[in-house]
PDB file of C-alpha atoms in Angstrom:
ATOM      1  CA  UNK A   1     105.151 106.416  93.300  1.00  0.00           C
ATOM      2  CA  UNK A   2     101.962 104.312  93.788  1.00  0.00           C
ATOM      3  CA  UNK A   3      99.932 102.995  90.871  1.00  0.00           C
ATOM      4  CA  UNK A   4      96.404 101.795  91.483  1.00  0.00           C
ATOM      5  CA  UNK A   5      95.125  99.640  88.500  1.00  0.00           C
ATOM      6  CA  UNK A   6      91.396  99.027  87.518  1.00  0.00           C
ATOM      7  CA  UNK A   7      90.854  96.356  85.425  1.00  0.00           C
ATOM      8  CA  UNK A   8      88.460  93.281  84.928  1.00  0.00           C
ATOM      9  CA  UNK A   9      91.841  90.752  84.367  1.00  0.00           C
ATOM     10  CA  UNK A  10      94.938  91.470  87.113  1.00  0.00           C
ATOM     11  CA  UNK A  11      96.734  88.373  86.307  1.00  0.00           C
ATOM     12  CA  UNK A  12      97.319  90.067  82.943  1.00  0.00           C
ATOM     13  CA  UNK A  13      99.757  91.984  84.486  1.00  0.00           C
ATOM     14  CA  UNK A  14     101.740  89.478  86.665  1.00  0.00           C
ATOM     15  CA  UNK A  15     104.229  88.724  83.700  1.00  0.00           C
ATOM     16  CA  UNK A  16     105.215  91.925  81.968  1.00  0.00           C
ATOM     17  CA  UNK A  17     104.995  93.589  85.580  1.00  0.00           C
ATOM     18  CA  UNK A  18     106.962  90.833  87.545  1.00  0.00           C
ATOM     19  CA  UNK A  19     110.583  90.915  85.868  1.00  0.00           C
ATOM     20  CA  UNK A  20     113.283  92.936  84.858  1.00  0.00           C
ATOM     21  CA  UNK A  21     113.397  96.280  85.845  1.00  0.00           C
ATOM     22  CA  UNK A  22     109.848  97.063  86.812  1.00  0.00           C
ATOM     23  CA  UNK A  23     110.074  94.237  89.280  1.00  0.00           C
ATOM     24  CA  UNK A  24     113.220  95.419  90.334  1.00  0.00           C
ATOM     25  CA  UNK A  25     111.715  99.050  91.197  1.00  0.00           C
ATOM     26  CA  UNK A  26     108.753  97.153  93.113  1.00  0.00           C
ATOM     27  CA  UNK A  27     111.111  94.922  95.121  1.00  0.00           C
ATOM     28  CA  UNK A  28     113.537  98.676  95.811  1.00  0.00           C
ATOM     29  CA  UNK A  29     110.074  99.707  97.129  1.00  0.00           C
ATOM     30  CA  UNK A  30     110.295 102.470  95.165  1.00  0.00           C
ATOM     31  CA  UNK A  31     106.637 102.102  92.839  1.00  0.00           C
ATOM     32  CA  UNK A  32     104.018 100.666  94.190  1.00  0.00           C
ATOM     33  CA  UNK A  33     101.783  98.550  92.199  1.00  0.00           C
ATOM     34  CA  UNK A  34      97.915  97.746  93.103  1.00  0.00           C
ATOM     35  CA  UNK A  35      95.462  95.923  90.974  1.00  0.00           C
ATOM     36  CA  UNK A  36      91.409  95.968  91.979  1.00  0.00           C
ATOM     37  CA  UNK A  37      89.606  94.056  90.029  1.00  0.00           C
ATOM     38  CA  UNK A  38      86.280  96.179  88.720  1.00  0.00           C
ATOM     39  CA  UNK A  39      84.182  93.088  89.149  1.00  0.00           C
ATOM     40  CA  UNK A  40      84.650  93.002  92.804  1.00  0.00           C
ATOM     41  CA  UNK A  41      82.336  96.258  93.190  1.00  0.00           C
ATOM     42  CA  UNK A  42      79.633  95.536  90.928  1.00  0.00           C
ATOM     43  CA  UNK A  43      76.219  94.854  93.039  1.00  0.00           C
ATOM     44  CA  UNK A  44      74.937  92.231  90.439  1.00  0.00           C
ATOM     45  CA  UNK A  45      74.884  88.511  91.889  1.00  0.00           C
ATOM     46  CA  UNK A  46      76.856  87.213  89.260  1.00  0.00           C
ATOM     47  CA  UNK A  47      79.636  90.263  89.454  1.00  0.00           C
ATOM     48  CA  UNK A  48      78.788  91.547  86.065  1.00  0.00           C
ATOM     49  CA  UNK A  49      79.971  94.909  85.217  1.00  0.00           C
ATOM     50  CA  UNK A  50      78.632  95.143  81.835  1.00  0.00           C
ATOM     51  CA  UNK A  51      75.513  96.314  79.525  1.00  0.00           C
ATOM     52  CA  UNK A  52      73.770  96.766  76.281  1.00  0.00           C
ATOM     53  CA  UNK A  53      74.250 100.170  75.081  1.00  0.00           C
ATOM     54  CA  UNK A  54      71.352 102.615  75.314  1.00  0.00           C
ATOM     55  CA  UNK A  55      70.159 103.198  71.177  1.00  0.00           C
ATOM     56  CA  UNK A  56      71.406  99.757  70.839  1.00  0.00           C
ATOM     57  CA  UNK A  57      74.023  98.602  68.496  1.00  0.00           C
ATOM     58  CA  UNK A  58      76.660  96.025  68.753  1.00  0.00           C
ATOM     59  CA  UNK A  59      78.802  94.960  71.675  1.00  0.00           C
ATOM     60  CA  UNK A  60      78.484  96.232  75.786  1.00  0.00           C
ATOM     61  CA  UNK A  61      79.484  98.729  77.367  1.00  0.00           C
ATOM     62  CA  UNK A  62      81.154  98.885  80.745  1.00  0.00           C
ATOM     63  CA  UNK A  63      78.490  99.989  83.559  1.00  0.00           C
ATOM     64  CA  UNK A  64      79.525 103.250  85.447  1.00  0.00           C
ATOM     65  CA  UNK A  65      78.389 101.943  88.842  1.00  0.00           C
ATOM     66  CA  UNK A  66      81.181  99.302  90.018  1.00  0.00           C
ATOM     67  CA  UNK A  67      83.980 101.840  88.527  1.00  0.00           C
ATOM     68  CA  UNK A  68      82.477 105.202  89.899  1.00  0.00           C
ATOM     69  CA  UNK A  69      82.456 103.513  93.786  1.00  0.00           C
ATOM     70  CA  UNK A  70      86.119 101.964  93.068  1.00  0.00           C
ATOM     71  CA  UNK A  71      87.300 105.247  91.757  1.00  0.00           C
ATOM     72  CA  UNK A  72      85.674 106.656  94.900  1.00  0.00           C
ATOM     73  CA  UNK A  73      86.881 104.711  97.462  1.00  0.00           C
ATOM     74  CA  UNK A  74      90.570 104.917  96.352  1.00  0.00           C
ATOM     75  CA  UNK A  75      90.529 109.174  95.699  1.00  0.00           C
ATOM     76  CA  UNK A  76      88.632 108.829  99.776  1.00  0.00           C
ATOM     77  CA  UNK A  77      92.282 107.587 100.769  1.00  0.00           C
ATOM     78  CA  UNK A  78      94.573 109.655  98.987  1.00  0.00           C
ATOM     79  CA  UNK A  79      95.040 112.576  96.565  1.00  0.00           C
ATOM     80  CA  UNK A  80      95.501 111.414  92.642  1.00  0.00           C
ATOM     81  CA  UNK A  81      97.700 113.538  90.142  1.00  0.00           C
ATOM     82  CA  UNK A  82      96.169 111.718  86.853  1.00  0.00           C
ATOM     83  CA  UNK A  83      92.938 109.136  86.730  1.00  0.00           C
ATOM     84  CA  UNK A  84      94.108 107.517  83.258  1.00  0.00           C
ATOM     85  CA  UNK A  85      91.778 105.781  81.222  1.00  0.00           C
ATOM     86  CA  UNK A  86      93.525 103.783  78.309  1.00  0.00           C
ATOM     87  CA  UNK A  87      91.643 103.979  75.147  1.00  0.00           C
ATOM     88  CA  UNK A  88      92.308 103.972  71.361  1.00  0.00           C
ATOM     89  CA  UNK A  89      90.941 107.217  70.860  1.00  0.00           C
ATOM     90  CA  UNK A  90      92.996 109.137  73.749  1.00  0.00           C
ATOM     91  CA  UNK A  91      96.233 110.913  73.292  1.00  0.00           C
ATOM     92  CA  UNK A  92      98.886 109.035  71.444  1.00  0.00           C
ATOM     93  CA  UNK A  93     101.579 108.236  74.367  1.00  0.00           C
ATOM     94  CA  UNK A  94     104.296 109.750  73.508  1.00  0.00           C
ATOM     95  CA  UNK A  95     107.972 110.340  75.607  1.00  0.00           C
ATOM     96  CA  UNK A  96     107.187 114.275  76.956  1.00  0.00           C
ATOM     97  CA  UNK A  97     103.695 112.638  78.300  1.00  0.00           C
ATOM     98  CA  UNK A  98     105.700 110.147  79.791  1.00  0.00           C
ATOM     99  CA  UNK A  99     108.378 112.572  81.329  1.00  0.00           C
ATOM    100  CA  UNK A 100     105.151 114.093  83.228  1.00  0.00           C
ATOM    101  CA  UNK A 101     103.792 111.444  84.720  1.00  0.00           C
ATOM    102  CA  UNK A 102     107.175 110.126  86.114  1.00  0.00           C
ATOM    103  CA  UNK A 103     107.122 113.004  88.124  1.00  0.00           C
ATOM    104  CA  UNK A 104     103.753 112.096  89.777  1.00  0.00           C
ATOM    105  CA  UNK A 105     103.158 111.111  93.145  1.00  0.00           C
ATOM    106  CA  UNK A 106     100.235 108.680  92.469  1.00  0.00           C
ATOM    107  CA  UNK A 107      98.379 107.533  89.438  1.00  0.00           C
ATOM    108  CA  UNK A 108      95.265 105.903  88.425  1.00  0.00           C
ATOM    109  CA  UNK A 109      94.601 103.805  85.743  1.00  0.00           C
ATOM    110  CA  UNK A 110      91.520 102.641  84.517  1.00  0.00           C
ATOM    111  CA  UNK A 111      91.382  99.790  81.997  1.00  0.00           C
ATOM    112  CA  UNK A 112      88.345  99.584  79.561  1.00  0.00           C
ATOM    113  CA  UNK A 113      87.296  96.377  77.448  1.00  0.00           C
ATOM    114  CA  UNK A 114      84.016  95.698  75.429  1.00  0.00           C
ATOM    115  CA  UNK A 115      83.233  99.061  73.287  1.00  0.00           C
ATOM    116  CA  UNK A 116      84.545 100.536  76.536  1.00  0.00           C
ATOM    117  CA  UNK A 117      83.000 102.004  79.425  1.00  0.00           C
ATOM    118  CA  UNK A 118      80.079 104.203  79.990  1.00  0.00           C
ATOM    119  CA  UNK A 119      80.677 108.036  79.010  1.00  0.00           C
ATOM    120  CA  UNK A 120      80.229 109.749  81.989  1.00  0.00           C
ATOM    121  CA  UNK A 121      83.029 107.923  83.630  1.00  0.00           C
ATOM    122  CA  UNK A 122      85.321 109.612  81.382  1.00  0.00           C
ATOM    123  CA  UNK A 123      83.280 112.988  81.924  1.00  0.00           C
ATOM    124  CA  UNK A 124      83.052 113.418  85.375  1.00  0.00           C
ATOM    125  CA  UNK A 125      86.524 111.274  86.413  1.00  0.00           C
ATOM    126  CA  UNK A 126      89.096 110.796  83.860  1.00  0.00           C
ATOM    127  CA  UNK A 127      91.947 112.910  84.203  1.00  0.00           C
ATOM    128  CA  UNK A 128      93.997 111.891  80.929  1.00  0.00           C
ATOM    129  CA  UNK A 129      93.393 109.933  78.370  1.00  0.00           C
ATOM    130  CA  UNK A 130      95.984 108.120  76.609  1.00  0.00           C
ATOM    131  CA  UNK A 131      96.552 105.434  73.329  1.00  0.00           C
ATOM    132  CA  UNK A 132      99.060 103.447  72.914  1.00  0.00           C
ATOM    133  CA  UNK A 133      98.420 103.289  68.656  1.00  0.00           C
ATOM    134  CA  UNK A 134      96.057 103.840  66.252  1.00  0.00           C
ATOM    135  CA  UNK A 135      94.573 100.245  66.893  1.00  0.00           C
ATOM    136  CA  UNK A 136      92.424  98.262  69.312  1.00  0.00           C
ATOM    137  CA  UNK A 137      93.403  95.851  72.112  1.00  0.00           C
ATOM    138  CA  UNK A 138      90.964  93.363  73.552  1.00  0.00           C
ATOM    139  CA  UNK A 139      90.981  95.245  76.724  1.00  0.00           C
ATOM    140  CA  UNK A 140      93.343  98.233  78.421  1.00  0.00           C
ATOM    141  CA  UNK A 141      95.823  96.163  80.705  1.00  0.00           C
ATOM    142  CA  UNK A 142      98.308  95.536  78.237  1.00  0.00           C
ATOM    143  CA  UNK A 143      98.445  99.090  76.895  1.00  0.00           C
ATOM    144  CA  UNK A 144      98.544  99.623  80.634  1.00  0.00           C
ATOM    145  CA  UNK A 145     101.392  97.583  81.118  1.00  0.00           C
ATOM    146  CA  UNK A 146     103.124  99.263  78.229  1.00  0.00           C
ATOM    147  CA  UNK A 147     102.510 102.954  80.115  1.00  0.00           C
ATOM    148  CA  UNK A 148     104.145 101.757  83.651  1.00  0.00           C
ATOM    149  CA  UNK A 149     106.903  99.984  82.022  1.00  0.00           C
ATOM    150  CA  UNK A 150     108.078 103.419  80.350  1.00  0.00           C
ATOM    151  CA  UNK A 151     107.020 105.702  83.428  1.00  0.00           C
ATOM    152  CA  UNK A 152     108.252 103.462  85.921  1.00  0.00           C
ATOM    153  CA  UNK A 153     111.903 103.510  84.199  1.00  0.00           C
ATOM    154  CA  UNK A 154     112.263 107.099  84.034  1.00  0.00           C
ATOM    155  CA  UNK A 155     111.560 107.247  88.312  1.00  0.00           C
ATOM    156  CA  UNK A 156     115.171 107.747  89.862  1.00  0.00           C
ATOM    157  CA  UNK A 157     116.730 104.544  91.626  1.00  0.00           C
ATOM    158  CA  UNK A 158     115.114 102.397  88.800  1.00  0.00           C
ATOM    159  CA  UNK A 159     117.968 102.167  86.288  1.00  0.00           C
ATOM    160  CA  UNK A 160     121.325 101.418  87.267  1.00  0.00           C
ATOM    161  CA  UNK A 161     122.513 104.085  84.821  1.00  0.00           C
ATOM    162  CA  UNK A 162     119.907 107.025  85.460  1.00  0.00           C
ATOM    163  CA  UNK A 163     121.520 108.881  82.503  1.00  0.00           C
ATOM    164  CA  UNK A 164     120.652 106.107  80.288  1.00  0.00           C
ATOM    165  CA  UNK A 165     117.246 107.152  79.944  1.00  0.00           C
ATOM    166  CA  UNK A 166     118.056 110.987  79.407  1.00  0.00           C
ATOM    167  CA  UNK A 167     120.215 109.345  75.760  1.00  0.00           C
ATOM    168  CA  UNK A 168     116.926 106.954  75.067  1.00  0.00           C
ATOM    169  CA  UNK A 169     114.995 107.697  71.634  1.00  0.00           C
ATOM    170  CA  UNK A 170     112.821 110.718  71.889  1.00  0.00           C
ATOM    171  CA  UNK A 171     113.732 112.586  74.384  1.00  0.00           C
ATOM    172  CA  UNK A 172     114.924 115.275  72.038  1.00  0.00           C
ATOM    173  CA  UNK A 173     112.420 114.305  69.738  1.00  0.00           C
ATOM    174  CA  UNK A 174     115.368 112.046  67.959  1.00  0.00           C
ATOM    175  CA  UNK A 175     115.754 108.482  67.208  1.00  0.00           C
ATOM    176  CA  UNK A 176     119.056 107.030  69.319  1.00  0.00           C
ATOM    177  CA  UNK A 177     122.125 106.708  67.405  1.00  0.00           C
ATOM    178  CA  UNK A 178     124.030 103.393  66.175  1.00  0.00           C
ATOM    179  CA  UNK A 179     125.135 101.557  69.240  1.00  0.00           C
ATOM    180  CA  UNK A 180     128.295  98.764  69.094  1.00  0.00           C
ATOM    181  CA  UNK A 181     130.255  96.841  71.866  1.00  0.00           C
ATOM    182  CA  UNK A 182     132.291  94.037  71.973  1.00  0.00           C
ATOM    183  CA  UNK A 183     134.078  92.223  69.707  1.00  0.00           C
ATOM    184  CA  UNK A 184     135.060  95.343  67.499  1.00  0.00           C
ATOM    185  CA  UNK A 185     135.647  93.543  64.541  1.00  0.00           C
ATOM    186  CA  UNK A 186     133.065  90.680  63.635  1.00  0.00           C
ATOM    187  CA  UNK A 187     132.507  88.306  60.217  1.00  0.00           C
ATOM    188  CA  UNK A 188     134.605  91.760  58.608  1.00  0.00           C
ATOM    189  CA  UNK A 189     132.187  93.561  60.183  1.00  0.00           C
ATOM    190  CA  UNK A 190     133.643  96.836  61.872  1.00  0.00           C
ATOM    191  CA  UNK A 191     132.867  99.132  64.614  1.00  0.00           C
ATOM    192  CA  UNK A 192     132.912 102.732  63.219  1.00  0.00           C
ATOM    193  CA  UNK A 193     136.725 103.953  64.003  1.00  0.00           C
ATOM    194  CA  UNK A 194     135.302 106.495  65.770  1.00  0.00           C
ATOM    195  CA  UNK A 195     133.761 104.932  68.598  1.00  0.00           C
ATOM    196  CA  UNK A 196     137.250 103.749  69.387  1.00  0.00           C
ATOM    197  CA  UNK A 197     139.519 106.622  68.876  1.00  0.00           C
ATOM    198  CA  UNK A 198     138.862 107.732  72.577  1.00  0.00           C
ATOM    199  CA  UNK A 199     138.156 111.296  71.434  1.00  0.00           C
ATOM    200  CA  UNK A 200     134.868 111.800  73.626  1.00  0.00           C
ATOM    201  CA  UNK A 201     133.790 115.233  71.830  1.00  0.00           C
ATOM    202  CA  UNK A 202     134.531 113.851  68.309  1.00  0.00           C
ATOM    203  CA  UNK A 203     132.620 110.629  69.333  1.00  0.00           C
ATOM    204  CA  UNK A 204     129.685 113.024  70.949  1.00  0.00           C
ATOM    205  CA  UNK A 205     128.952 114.720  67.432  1.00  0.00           C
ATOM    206  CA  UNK A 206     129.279 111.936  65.634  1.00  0.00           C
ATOM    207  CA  UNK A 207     126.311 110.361  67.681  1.00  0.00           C
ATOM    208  CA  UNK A 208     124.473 113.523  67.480  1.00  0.00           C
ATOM    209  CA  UNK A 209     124.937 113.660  63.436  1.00  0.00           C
ATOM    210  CA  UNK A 210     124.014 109.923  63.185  1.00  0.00           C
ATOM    211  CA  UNK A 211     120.674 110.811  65.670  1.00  0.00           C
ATOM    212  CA  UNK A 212     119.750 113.484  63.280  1.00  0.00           C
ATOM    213  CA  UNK A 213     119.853 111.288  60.024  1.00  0.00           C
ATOM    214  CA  UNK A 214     118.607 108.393  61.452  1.00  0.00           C
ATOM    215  CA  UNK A 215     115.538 110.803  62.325  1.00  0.00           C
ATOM    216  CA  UNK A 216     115.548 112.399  58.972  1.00  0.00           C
ATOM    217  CA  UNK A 217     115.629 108.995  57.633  1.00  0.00           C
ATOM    218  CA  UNK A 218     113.122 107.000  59.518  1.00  0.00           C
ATOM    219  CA  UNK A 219     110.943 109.269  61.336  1.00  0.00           C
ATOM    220  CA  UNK A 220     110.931 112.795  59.556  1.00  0.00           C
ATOM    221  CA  UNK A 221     107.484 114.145  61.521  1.00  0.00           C
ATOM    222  CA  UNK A 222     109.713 114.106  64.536  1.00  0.00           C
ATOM    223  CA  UNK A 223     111.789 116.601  62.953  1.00  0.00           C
ATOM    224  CA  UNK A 224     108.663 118.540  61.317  1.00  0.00           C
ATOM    225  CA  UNK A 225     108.902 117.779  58.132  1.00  0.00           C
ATOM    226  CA  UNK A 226     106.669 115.541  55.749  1.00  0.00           C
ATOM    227  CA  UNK A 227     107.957 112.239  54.198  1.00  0.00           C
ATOM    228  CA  UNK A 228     108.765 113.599  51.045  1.00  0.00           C
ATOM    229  CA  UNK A 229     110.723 117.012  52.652  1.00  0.00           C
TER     230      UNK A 229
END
């Protein structure tokens, strides 16, 4: 997979994108990671890339020109499944979005900062939109980061385990059961007896029971039903 980033800060990403297993997928050469920086395509002597809105009000607005020619010049070297654009108001990211897009080929993500970038960018390029929460960032790259860390993951050769992933929260639109390992016993503190009688299909419902209340519990809309259900 190859991910081309937009964004007005790439040494945002160099921490959360430089270790543990996302680094480990880059160094397997098995995503690859580009950052352009927006600024680097705006025709302004000073490199800025933003504006006062038209009708005024407060803040800027990112100006279409320096994005529309980047966008341009990377879908004039190869074909794009998704142009994302991450935004509080887009889809809330959820794990069946994320299924999708590990399946893609290459992605492009556009990250927007200021009162975010001029409309017709998102009308005549963006592909998907997509939030991270119901709450504002100072800019798109680390809700950016947040998007290739879980996509990345789910791309086969990333995890050790590749059917760790498929037991991850969410996938079945349940939270994970209680996990334990070593030492069983702990302060008085014990490991359910099940998870060590070495029955694997008592063990496997036992997991799937504890999934369902935990869901129940702490996250009933997953299940379709209301709080008070």
């Amino acid at each position: 997979m190859r991910i081309d980033v937009l964004t007005l800060f790439p040494d945002m990403f160099q921490g959360p994108l430089s270790e543990s297993i996302i680094k480990r997928a880059r160094d397997k050469q098995i995503v690859d990671i580009h950052f352009h920086n927006i600024r680097d395509y705006s025709t302004d002597k000073h490199n800025r890339v933003d504006d006062y809105p038209f009708g005024g009000g407060a803040g800027m607005v990112m100006q279409i020109e320096p994005i529309a020619t980047l966008i341009d010049k990377l879908k004039s070297e190869r074909p794009y499944d998704h142009i994302i654009y991450m935004t509080p108001d887009g889809e809330r990211l959820a794990q069946r979005r994320v299924n999708t897009l590990s399946l893609a080929g290459n992605l492009m993500i556009l990250c927007g900062h200021y009162k975010g970038v001029d409309h017709r960018i998102r009308e005549h390029y963006i592909t998907c939109e997509i939030s991270i929460g119901d709450y504002v960032l100072t800019g798109g790259e680390l809700a950016a980061a947040v998007l290739i860390d879980s996509v990345v993951r789910l791309i086969p050769g990333v995890l050790s385990d590749e059917t760790s992933a498929l037991t991850d929260s969410f996938q079945d639109n349940l939270l994970s059961p209680p996990v334990y390992t070593r030492p069983a016993e702990y302060n008085g503190w014990r490991v359910p007896d099940i998870l060590l009688s070495g029955h694997q299909a008592n063990i496997d419902k036992w997991r799937e029971e504890q999934a369902h209340e935990r869901t129940l519990k702490l996250r009933p809309d997953l299940l379709g039903k209301s709080e008070r259900s």
